[in-house]
Coordinates of C-alpha atoms and ligand atoms in Angstrom, one line a residue:
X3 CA 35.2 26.7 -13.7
X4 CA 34.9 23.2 -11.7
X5 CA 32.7 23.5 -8.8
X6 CA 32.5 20.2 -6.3
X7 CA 29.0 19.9 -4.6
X8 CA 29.3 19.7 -1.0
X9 CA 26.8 16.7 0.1
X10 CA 26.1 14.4 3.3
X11 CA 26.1 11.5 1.4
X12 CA 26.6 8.4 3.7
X13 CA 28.5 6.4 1.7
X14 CA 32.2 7.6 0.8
X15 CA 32.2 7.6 -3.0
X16 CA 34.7 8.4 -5.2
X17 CA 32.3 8.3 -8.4
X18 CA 30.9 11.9 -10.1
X19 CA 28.8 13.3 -12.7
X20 CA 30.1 15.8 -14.5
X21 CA 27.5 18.3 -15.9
X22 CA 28.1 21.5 -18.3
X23 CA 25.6 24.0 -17.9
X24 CA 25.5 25.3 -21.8
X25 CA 23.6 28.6 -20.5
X26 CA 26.6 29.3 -19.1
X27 CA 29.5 27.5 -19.9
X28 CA 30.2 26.3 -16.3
X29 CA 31.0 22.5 -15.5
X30 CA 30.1 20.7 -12.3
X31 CA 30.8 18.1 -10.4
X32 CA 28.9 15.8 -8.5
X33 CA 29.2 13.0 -6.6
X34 CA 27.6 9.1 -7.4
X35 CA 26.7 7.4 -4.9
X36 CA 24.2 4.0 -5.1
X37 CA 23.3 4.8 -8.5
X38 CA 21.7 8.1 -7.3
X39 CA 22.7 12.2 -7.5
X40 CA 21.5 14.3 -4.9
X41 CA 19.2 16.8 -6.7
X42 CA 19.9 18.9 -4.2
X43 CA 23.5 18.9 -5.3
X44 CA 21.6 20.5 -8.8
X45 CA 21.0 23.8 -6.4
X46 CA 24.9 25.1 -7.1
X47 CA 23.8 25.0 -10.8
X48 CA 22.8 28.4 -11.7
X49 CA 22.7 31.8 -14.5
X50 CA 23.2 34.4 -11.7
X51 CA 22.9 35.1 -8.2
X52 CA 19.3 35.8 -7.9
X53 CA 18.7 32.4 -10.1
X54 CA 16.8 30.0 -7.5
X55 CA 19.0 27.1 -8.8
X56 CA 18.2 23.9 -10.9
X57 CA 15.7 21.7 -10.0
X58 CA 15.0 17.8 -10.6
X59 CA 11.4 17.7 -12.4
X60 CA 9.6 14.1 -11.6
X61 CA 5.9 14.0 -11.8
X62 CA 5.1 10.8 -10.0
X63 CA 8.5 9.9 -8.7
X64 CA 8.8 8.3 -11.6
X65 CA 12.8 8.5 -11.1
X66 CA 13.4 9.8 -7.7
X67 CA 14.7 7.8 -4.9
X68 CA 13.1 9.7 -2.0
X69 CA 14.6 7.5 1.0
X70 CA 16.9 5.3 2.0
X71 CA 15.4 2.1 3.2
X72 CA 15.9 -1.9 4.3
X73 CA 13.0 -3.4 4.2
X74 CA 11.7 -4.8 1.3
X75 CA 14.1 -5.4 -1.9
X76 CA 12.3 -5.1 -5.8
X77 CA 13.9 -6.2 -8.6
X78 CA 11.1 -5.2 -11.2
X79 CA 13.0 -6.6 -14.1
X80 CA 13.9 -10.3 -12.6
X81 CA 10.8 -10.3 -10.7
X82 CA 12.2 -10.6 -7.3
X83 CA 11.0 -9.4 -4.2
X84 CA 12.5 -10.1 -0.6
X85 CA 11.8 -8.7 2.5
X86 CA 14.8 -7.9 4.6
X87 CA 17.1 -10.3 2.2
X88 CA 14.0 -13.2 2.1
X89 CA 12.6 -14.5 -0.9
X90 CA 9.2 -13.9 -0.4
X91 CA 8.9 -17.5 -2.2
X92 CA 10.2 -18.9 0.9
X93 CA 8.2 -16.6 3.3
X94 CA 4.8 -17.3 1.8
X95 CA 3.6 -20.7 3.3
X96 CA 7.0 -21.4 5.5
X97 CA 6.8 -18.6 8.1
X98 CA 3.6 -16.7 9.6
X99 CA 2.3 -13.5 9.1
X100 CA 2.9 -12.4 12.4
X101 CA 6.1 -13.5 12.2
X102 CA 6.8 -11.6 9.0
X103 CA 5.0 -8.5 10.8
X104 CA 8.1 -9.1 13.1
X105 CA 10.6 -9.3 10.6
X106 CA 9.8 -6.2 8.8
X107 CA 9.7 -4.0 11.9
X108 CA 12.7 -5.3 13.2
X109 CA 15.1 -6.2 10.8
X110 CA 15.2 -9.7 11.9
X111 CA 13.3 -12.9 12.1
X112 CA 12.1 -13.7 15.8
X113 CA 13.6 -16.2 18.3
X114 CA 11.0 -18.6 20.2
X115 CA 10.7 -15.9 23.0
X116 CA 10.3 -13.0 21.2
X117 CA 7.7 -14.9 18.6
X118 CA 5.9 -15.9 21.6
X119 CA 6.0 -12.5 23.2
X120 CA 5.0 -10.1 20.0
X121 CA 1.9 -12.9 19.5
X122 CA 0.9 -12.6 22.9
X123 CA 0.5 -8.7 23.2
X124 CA -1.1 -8.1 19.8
X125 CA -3.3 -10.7 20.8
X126 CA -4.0 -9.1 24.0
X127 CA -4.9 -5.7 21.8
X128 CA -7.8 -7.4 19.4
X129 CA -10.7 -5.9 21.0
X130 CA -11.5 -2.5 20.4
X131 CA -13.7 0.2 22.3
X132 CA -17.3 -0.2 22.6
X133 CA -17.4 3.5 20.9
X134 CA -15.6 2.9 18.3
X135 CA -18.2 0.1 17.6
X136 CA -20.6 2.6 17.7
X137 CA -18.9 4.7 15.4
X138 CA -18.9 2.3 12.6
X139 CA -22.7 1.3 13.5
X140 CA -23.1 4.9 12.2
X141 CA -22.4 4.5 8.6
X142 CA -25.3 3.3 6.1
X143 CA -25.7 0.2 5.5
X144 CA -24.3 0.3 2.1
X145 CA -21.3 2.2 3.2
X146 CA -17.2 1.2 1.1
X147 CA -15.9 -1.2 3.7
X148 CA -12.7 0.9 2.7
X149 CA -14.4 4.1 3.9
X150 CA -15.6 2.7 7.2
X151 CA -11.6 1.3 7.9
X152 CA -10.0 4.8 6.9
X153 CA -12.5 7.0 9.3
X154 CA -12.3 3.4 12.1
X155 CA -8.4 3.9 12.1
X156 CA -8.4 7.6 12.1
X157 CA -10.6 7.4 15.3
X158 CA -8.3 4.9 16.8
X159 CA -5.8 8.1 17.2
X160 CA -8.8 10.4 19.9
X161 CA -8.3 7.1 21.6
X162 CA -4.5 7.1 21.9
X163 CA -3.8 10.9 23.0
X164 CA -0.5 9.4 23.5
X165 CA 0.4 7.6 20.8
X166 CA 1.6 11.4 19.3
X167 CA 4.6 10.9 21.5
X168 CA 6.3 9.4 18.7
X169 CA 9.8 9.8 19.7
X170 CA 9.1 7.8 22.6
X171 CA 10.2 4.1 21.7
X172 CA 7.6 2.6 24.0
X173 CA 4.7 4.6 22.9
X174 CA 5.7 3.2 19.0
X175 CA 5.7 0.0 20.1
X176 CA 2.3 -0.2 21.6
X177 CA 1.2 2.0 18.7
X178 CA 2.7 -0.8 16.9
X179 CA 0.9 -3.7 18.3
X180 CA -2.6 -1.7 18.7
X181 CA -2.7 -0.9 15.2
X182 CA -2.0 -4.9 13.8
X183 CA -4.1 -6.4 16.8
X184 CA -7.3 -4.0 16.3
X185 CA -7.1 -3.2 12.1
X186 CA -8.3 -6.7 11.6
X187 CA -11.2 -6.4 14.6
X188 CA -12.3 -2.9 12.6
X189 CA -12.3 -4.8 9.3
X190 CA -14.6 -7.3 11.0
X191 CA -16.7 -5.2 12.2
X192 CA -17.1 -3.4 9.1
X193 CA -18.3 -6.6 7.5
X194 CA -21.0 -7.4 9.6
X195 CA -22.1 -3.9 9.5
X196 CA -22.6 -4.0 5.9
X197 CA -24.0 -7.8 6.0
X198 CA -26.3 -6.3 9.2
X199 CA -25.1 -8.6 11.3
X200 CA -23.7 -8.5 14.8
X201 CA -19.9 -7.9 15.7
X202 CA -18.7 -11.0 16.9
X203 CA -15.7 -10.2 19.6
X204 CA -12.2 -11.8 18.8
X205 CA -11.3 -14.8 20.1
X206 CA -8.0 -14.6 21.2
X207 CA -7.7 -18.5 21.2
X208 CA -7.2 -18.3 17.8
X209 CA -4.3 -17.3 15.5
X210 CA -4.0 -14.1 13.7
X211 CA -5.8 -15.2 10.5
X212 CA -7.8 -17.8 12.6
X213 CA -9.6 -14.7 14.7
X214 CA -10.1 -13.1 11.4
X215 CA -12.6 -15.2 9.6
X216 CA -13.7 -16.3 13.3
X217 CA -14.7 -12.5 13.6
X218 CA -16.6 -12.4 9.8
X219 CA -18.1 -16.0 9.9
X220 CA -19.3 -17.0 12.9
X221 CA -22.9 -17.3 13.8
X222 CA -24.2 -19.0 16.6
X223 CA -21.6 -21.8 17.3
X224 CA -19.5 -21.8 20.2
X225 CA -15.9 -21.7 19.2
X226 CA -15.7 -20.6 15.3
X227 CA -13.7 -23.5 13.1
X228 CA -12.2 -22.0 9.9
X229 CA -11.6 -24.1 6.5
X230 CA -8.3 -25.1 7.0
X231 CA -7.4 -24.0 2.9
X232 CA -9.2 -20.6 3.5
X233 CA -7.0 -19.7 7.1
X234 CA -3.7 -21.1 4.9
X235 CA -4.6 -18.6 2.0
X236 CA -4.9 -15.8 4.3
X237 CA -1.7 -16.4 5.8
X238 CA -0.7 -16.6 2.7
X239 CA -1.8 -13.6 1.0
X240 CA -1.3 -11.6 4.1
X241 CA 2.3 -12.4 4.0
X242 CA 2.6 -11.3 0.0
X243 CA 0.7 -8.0 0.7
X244 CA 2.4 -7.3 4.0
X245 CA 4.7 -4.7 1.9
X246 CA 5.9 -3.3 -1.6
X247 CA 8.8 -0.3 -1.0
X248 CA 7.9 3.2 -2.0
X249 CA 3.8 2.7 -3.5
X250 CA 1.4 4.7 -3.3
X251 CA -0.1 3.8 -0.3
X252 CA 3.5 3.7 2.0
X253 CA 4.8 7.0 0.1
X254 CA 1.5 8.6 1.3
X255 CA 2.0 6.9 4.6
X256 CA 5.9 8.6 4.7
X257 CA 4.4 11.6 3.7
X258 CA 1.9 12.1 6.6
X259 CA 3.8 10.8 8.6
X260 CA 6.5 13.2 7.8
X261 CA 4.5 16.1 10.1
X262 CA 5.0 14.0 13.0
X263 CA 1.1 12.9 13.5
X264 CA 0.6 10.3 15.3
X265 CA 0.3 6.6 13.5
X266 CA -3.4 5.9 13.5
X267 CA -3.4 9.0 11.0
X268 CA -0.5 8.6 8.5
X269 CA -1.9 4.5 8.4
X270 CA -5.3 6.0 7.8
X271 CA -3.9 7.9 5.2
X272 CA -2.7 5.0 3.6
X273 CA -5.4 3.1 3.4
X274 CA -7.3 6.2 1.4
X275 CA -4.2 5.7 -0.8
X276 CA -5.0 2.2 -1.0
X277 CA -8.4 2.4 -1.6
X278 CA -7.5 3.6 -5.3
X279 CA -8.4 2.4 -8.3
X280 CA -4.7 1.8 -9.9
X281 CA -3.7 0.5 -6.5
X282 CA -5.2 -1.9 -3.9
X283 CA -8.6 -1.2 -5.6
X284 CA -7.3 -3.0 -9.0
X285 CA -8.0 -6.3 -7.1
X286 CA -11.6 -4.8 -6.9
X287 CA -11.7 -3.7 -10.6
X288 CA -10.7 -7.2 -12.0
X289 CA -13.5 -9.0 -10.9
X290 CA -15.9 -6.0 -12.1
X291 CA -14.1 -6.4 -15.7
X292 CA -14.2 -10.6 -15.5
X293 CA -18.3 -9.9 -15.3
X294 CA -18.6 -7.1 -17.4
X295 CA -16.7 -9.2 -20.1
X296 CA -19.1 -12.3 -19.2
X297 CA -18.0 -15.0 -21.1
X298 CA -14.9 -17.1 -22.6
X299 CA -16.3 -16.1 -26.2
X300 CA -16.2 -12.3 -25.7
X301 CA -12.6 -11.9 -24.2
X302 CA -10.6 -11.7 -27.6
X303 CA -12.8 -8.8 -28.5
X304 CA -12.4 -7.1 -24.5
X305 CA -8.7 -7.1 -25.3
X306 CA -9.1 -5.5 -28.5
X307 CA -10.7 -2.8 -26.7
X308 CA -8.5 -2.3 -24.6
X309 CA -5.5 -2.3 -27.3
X310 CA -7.6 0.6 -28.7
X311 CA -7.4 1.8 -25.5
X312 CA -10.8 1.7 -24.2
X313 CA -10.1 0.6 -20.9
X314 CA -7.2 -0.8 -19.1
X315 CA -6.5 -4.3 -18.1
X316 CA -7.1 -4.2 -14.7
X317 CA -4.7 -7.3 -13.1
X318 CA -2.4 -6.0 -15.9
X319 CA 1.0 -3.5 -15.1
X320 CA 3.4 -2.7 -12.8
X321 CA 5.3 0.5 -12.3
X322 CA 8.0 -1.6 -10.8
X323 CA 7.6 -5.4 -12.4
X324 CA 8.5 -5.7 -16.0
X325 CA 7.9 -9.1 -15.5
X326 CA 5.7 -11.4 -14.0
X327 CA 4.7 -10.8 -10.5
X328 CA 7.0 -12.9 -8.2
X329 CA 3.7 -12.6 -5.9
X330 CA 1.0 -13.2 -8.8
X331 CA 2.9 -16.6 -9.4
X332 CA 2.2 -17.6 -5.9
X333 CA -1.1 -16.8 -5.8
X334 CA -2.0 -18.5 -8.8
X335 CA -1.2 -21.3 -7.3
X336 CA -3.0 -20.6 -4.5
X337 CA -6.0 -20.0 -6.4
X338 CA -5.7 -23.7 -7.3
X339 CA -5.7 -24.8 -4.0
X340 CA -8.8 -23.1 -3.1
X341 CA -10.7 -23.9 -6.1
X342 CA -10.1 -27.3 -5.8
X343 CA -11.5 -26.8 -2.1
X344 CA -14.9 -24.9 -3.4
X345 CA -15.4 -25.8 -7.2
X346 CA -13.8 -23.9 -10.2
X347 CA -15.3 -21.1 -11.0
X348 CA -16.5 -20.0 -14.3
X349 CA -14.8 -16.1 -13.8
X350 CA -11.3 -18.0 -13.4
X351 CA -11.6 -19.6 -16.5
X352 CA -11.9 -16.2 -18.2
X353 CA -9.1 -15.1 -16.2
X354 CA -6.9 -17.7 -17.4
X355 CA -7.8 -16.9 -21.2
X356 CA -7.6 -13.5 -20.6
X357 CA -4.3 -14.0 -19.2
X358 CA -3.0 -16.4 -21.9
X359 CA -4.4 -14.0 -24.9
X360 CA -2.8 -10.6 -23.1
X361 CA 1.0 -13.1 -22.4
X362 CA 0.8 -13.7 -26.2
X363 CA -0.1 -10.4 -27.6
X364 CA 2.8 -7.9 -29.3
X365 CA 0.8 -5.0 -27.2
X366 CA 1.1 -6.7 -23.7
X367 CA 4.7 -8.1 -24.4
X368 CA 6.4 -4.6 -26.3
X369 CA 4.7 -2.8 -22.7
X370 CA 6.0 -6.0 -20.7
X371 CA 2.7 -5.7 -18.9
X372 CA 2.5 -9.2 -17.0
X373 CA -0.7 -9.8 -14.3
X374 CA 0.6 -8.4 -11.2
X375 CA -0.6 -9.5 -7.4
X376 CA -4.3 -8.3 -8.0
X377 CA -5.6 -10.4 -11.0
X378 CA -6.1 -13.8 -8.9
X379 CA -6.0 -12.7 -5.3
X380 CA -9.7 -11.4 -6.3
X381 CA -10.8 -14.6 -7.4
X382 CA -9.5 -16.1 -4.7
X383 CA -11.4 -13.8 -2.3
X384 CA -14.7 -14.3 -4.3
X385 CA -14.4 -18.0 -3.6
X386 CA -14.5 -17.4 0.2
X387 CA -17.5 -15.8 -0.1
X388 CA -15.9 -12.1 0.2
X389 CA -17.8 -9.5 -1.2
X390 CA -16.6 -7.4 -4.3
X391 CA -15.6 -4.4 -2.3
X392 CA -13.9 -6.1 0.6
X393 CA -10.9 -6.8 -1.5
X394 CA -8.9 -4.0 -0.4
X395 CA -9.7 -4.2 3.0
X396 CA -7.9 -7.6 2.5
X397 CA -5.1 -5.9 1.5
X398 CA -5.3 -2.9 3.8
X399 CA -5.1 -5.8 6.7
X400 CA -1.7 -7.0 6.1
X401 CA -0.4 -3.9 4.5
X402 CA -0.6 -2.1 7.8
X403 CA 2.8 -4.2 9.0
X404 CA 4.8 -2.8 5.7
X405 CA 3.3 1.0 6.6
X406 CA 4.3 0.8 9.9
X407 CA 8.3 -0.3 9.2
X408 CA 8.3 2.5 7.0
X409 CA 7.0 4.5 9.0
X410 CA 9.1 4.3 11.8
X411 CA 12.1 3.7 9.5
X412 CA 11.1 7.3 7.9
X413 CA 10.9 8.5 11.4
X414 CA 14.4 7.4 12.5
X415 CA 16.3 8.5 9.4
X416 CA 18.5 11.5 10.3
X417 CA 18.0 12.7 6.9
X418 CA 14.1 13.0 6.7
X419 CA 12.2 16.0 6.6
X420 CA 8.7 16.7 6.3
X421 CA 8.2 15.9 2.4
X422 CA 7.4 19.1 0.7
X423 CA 7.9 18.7 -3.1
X424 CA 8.8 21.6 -5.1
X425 CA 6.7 22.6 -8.2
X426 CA 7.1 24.5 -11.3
X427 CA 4.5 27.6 -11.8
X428 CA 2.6 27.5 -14.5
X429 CA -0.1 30.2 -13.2
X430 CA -0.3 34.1 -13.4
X431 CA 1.6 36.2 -13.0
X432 CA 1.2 39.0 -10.7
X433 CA -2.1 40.9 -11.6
X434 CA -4.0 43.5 -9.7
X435 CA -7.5 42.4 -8.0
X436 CA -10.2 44.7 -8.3
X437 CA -13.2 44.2 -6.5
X438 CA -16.3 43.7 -8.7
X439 CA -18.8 41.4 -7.5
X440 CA -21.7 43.2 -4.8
X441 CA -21.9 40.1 -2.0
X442 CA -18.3 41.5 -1.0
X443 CA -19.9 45.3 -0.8
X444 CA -22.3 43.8 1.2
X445 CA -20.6 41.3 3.2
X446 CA -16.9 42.5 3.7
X447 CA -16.8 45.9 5.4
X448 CA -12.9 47.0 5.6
Ligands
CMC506 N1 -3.9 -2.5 -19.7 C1 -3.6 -2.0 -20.9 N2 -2.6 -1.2 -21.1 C2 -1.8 -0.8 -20.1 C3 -2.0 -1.3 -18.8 C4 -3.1 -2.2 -18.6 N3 -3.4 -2.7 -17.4 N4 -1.1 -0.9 -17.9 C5 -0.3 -0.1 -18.7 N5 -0.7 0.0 -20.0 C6 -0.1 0.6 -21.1 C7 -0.4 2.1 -21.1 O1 -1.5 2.4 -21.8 C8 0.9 2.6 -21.7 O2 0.8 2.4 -23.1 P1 1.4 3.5 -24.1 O3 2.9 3.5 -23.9 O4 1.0 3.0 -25.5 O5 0.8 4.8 -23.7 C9 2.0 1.7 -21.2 O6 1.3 0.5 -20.9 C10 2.7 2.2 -19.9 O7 1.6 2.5 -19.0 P2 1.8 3.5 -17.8 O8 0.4 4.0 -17.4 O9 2.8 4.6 -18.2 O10 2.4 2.6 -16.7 P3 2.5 3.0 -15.1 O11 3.8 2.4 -14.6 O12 2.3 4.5 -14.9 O13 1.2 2.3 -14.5 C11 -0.2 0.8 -13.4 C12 1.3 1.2 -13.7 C13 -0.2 -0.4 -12.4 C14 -0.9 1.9 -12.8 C15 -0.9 0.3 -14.8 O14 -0.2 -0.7 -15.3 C16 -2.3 0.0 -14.6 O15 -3.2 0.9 -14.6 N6 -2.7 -1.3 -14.4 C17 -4.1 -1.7 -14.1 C18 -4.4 -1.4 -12.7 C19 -3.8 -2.4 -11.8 O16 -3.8 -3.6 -12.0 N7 -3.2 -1.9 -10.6 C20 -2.6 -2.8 -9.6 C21 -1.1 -2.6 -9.5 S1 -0.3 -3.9 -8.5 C22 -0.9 -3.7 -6.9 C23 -0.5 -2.5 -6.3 O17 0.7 -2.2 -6.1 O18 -1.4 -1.8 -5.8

């Protein structure tokens, strides 16, 4: 028997999979299309009646499309990385962030007019509430920077009652411009709490990246004047962190989002994503393992632990790139610039020999594990004076443009549900309960 899966594809296609079920002898048909199968289409593929139908088993997505998207391209092999059809070799340092903001909401690059208008409102938005000031005042004084942004964006949302209207185009939109104008403003503030020193208000003179050290530097002067190499980094690695497809952080993002919550949630539930270890808290990790290792002398014997496999590289790996970091190239260069602006630093020259050792090695090169975005954007951060564990709220800054295009993409596809994997039971199976312990006698009268 031939059995052709009905499916909604989009895309006509006259390519097909043919698979032969050898439990039962049956052969089915289904149809190609972009390089994917629908396991859904998998469902026809059954023993009997009363046989649930076969399912696609992917721990980690390792091999599982799970939306349709046009935002940001990968191609993990080449090392290429556009957003919306743009090499992000010719976005970082040409355009702005806020201009790249635009582009991956919209689809397009902005005209004068629009450029002028987007700037204008989310500069308008920069200032938060007093309370939500207040809020943050409450952590201690040693609080994760990254804690204080996820709970500071979450509150956002008691603010925005109406910002769960998320089928209303306006209500994204100002969602939109609240969320990039104020994220920055919270990560400020989070700063000087932890430094104990006063908020310092934006200053809507300034641009985007401008405001932003404005509102973690300034002291007592008047008018704040940023180092013109630090503000052009920032742009900079803003722009390359803006956003990465389907990562952790955005798939978490899709997910929440995915109930319909309003944005200030789903973004705050990626930035907990972020805040990871093997994600935007690798940047975080490097410079823990550049001082743990200490010196030129002992990095040959640091990567021969971690060939035994004590330890990772952190810096190291991509689940995408299997080669180098189109982004890590930039920043590398980067790094230069700002070194040469503040004096090398003894940590990037054990970065580099740790990074010409591991390029050499069979075990890097067999694993093609290159350094990906994180293992010189921490340097770089350490030479403007950033604390350790304010890396990822560097990322989580610029990051919140990508979340939001996918968010709203997610939102507007036809096709999306509310994600709910499947699983495969490995538990129990039905067993009698018989009530033993006495707190339940005690407690639970029935
Ligand atoms: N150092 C040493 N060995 C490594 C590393 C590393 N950094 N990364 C992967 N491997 C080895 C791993 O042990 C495994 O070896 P084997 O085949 O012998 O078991 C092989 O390479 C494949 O590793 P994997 O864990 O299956 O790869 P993955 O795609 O699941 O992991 C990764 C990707 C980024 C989590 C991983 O490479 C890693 O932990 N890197 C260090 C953390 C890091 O730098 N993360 C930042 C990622 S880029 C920014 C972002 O997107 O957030």
């Amino acid at each position: 028997m031939s059995t052709t899966a009905t499916s909604q594809t989009p895309q006509a296609t006259t390519d097909s999979l043919e698979i032969r079920d050898s439990r039962t002898g049956t052969t089915y048909t289904v149809p190609i299309a972009d390089g994917t199968i629908r396991t859904s289409d998998l469902r026809q593929i059954r023993v009997n009646e009363s046989d649930f139908g076969l399912m696609g088993y992917d721990p980690a997505f390792m091999n599982t499309a799970s939306c349709r998207s046009a935002i940001t391209y990968i191609d993990g092999d080449a090392g290429i990385l556009r957003y919306r059809g743009y090499p992000i070799e010719q976005l970082a340092g040409k355009a702005s962030f806020l201009e790249v903001a635009y582009l991956l909401r919209n689809g397009e690059l902005p005209d004068q007019k629009e450029y002028d208008r987007w700037v204008h409102d989310i500069t308008f938005h920069t200032y938060v509430h007093e309370n939500i000031k207040r809020f943050l005042e409450g952590f201690r004084y040693d609080a994760h920077p990254m804690s204080m942004m996820v709970a500071g964006v979450a509150a956002l949302s008691s603010f925005y009652p109406e910002a769960k209207d998320i089928f209303d185009k306006r209500q994204r939109d100002i969602s939109i411009i609240r969320l990039l104008a104020k994220v920055p403003t919270i990560a400020a503030y989070a700063y000087r709490h932890v430094k104990g020193l006063p908020c310092i208000y934006p200053d809507n003179d300034l641009s985007y990246s401008e405001n932003f050290l404005s509102m973690i530097a300034r002291m007592s002067e008047s008018k704040y004047e940023a180092n013109p190499v630090f503000t052009k980094a920032i742009e900079i690695l803003f722009i390359l962190h803006a956003d990465h497809e389907q990562n952790c952080s955005t798939n978490a993002v899709r997910a929440v989002g995915s109930s319909h919550v309003d944005p200030f949630s789903a973004v705050a539930a990626g930035i907990s994503a972020l805040y990871g270890p093997l994600h935007g808290g690798a940047n975080e990790q490097v410079l823990r393992m550049i001082s743990e290792i200490g010196d030129m002398k002992n990095v040959p014997a640091f990567v021969e632990s971690v060939k035994q496999g004590k330890g990772r590289l952190m810096g190291f790996g991509h689940r995408v790139y299997k080669s180098y970091d189109p982004r890590a190239k930039i920043v590398k260069k980067l790094a230069d610039e700002v070194f040469a602006s503040v004096g090398m630093d003894k940590d990037l020259e054990i970065a580099m020999e740790l990074e010409r050792i591991a390029l050499s090695d069979d075990y890097f090169i067999s694993r093609k594990l290159y350094p990906n975005v994180d293992f010189y954007t921490g340097l770089i951060y350490r030479a403007m004076k950033f604390p350790t564990d304010y890396f990822t709220v560097l990322f989580a800054i610029p990051r919140v443009a990508g979340w939001l295009s996918q968010w709203e993409e997610m939102l507007l596809d036809k096709e999306q549900k509310i994600a709910r994997p499947r699983q495969i039971y490995t538990g129990y199976d039905e067993r009698p309960f018989t009530p033993a312990l006495d707190y339940r006698k005690k407690l639970v009268k029935f």
